[in-house]
Coordinates of C-alpha atoms in Angstrom, one line a residue:
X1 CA 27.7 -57.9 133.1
X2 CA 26.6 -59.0 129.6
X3 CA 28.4 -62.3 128.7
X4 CA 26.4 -62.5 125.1
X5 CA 28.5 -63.8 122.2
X6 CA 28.6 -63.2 118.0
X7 CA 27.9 -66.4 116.1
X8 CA 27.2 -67.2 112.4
X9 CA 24.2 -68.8 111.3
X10 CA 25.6 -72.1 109.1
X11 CA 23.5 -71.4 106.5
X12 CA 25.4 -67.8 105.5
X13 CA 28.5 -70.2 105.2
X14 CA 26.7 -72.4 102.9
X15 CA 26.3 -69.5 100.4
X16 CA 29.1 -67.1 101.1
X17 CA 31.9 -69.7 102.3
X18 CA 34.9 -68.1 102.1
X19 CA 33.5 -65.2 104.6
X20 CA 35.5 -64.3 107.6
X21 CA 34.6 -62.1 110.5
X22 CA 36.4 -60.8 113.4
X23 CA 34.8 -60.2 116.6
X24 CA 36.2 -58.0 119.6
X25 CA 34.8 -57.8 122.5
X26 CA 36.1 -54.6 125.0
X27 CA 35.1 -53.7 128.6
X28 CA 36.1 -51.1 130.5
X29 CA 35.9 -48.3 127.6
X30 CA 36.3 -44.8 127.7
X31 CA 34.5 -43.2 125.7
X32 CA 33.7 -40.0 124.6
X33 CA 33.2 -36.6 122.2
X34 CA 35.5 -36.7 119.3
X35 CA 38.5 -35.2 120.5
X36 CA 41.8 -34.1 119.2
X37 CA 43.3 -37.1 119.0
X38 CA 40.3 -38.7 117.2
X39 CA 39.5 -35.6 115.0
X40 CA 43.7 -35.7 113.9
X41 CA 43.4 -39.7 113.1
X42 CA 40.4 -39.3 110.9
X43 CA 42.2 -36.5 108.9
X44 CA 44.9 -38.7 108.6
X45 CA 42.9 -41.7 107.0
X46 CA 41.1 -38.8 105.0
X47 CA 43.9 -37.5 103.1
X48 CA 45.9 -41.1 103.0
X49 CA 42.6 -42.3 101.8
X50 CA 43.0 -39.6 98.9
X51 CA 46.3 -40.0 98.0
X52 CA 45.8 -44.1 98.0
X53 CA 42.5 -43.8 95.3
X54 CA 43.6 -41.0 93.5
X55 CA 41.1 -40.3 90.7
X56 CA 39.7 -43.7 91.2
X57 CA 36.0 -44.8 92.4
X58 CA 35.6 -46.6 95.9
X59 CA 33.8 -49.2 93.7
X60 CA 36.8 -50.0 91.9
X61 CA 39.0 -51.3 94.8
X62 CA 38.8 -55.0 94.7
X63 CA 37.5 -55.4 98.4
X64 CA 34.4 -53.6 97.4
X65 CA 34.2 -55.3 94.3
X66 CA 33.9 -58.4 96.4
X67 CA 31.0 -57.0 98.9
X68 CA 29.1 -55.6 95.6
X69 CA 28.7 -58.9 94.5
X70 CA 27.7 -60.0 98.1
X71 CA 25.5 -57.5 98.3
X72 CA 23.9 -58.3 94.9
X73 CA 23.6 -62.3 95.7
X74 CA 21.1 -61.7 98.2
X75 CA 18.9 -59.2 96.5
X76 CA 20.6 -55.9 97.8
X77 CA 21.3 -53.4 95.0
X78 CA 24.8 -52.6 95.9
X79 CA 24.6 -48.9 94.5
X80 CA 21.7 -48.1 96.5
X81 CA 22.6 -49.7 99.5
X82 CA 26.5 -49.7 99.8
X83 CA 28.7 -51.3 102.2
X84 CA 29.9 -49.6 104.8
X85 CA 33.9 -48.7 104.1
X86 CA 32.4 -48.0 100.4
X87 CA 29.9 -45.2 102.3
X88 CA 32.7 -44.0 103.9
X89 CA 35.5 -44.1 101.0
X90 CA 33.5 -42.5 98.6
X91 CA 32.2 -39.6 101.4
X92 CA 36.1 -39.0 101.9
X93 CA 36.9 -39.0 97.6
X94 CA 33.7 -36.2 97.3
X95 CA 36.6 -34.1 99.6
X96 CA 35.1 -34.3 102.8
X97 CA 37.0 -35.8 105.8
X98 CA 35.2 -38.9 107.5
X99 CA 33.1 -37.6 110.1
X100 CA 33.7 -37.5 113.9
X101 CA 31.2 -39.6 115.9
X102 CA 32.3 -40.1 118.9
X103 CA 36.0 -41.1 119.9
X104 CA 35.7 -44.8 119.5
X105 CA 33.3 -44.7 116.7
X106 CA 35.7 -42.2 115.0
X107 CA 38.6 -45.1 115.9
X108 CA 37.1 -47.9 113.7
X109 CA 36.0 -45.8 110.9
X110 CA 40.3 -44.9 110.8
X111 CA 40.7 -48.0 110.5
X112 CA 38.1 -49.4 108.2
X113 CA 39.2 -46.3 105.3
X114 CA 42.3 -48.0 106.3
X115 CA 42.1 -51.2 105.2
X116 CA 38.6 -50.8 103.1
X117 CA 37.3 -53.2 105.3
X118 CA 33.7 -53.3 106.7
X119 CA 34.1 -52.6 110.8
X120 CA 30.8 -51.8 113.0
X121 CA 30.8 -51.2 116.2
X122 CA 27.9 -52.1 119.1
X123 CA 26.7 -51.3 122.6
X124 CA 27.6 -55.0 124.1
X125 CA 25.1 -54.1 127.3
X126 CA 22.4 -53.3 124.2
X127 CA 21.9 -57.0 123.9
X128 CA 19.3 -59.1 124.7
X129 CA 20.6 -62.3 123.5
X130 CA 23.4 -63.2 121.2
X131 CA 24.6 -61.5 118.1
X132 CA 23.5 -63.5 114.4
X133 CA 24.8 -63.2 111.5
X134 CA 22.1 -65.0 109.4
X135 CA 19.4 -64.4 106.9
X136 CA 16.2 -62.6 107.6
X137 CA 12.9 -64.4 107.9
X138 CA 11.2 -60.7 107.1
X139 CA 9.3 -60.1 110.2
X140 CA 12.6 -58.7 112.3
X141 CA 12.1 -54.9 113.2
X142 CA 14.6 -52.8 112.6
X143 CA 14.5 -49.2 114.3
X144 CA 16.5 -46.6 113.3
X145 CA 16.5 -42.6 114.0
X146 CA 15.8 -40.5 110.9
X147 CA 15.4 -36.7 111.2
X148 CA 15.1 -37.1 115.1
X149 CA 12.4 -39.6 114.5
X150 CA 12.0 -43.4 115.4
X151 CA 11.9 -45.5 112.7
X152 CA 10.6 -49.0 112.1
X153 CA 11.2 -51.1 108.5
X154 CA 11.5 -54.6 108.0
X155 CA 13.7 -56.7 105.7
X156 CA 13.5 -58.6 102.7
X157 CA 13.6 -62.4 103.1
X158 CA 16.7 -63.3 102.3
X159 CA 18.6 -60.7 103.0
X160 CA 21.6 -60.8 105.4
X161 CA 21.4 -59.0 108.7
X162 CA 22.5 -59.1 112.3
X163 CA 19.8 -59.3 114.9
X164 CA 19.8 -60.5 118.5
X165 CA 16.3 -61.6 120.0
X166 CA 15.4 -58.1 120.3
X167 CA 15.5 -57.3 116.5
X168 CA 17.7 -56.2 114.0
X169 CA 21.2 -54.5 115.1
X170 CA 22.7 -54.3 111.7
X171 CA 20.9 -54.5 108.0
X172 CA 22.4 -55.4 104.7
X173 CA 25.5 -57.2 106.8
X174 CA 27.0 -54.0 107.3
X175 CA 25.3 -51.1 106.0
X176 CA 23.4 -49.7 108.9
X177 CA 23.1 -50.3 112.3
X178 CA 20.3 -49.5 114.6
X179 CA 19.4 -47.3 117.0
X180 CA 19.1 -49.1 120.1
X181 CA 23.0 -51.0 120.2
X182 CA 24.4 -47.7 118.4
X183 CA 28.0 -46.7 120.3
X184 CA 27.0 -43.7 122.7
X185 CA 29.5 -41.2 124.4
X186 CA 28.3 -43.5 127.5
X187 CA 29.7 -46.5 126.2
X188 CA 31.5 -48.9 129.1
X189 CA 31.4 -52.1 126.9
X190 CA 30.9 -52.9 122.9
X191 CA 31.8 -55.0 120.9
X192 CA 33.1 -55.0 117.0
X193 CA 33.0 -56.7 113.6
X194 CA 35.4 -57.3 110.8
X195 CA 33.8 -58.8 108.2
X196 CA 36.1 -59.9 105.1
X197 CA 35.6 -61.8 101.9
X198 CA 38.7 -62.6 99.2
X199 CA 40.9 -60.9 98.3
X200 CA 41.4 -59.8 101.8
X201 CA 43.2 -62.4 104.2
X202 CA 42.9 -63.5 107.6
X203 CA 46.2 -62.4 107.9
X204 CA 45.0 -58.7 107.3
X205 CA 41.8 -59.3 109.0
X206 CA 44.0 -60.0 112.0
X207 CA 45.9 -56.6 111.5
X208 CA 43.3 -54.7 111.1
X209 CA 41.9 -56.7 114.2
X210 CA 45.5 -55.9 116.1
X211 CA 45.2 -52.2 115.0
X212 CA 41.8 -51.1 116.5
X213 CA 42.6 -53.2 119.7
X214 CA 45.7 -51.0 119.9
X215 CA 43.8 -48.0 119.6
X216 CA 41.0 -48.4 121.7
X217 CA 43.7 -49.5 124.5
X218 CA 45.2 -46.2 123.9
X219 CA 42.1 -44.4 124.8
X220 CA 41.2 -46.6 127.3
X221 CA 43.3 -47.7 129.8
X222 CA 42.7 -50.8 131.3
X223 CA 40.1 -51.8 129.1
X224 CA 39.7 -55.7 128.5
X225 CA 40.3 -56.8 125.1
X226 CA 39.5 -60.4 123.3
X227 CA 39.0 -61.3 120.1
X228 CA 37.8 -64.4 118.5
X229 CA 37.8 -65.5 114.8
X230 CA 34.3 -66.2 113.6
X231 CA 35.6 -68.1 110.7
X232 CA 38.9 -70.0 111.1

């Protein structure tokens, strides 16, 4: 049983301090193909999403005006690369319904249209050490599956990514994740992470938090659940 832990490299405080992330750790999942349950919640977020933005741009909303500039501070052209509820928000305002995953992947994308907050989820047996949230020396591999193929880039120096001792698990902060730690139908145990910057508060951090916890429990019975502030 994998007792690996998320931690935050001092330095990314240093240059971003007011980040705050959120990290939940479940075992005991049961996961799954998107089902109807999954496939009715993401329609849901879709069409909520819709109605919230109107004829408005996922870049305008403050929260991603706040990971654009994130983004751009270490060298990551935000257009280009986006985060991840900005990928998401702006696939739902082009009139398509988020996409079904899997049944827990399909539960944090909900809720990160919901609050346009950046949420990833992970294989927790997929590590090989703990999870770091720092800044890449350049050499890290990160693997990734495009058009049924492996493969392997590397990142810029400087630029933000979370990477066990294995490699890589999530470029950009949360843009994409990799291949190896990716949320399978097989899924037993994974953990999750909520990153915020202002405007958005720990107190909404923690709802959000609250919200996906409830959800996965819901799918899940008996499932542990713990989640731990990254930043206080």
């Amino acid at each position: 049983m994998t007792t690996y832990r998320l931690r935050v490299d001092p330095a990314i405080y240093a240059t971003f301090p007011d980040y705050a992330g959120l990290a939940i750790y479940a075992r005991g999942l049961h996961n799954g193909p998107s089902d109807a349950a999954s496939l009715a919640l993401l329609a849901e977020e879709s069409a909520a999403c819709r109605a919230a933005f109107g004829q408005n741009k996922a870049a305008s909303h403050p929260n991603i005006v706040a990971w654009r500039e994130a983004f751009a501070r270490f060298g990551s052209k935000p257009s280009k690369y986006p985060c991840s509820p900005e990928a998401l928000i702006s696939r739902v305002l082009r009139g398509n319904d988020l996409p079904a995953i899997n049944r827990v992947v399909d539960l944090y994308n909900a809720i990160s249209v919901r609050y346009v907050l950046p949420i990833g989820g992970e294989d927790w047996d997929m590590l090989t050490s703990d999870g770091v949230l720092t800044f890449a020396r350049g050499d890290e591999p990160f693997v990734e599956l495009s058009g049924g193929v492996e493969e392997t880039s590397y990142p810029d120096p400087g630029e933000v990514i979370w990477a066990d001792s294995s490699g890589i698990t999530c470029r950009r902060w949360n843009w994409r994740q990799c291949r190896r730690t990716r949320l399978t139908e097989a899924t037993t145990n994974a953990y999750f992470i909520l990153d915020s910057l202002p405007p958005f508060s720990q107190a909404d951090l923690l709802a959000a938090g609250n919200d996906l916890a409830e959800l996965l429990r819901g799918v899940s019975a008996g499932c542990a659940i713990e989640m731990e502030l990254l930043r206080a």
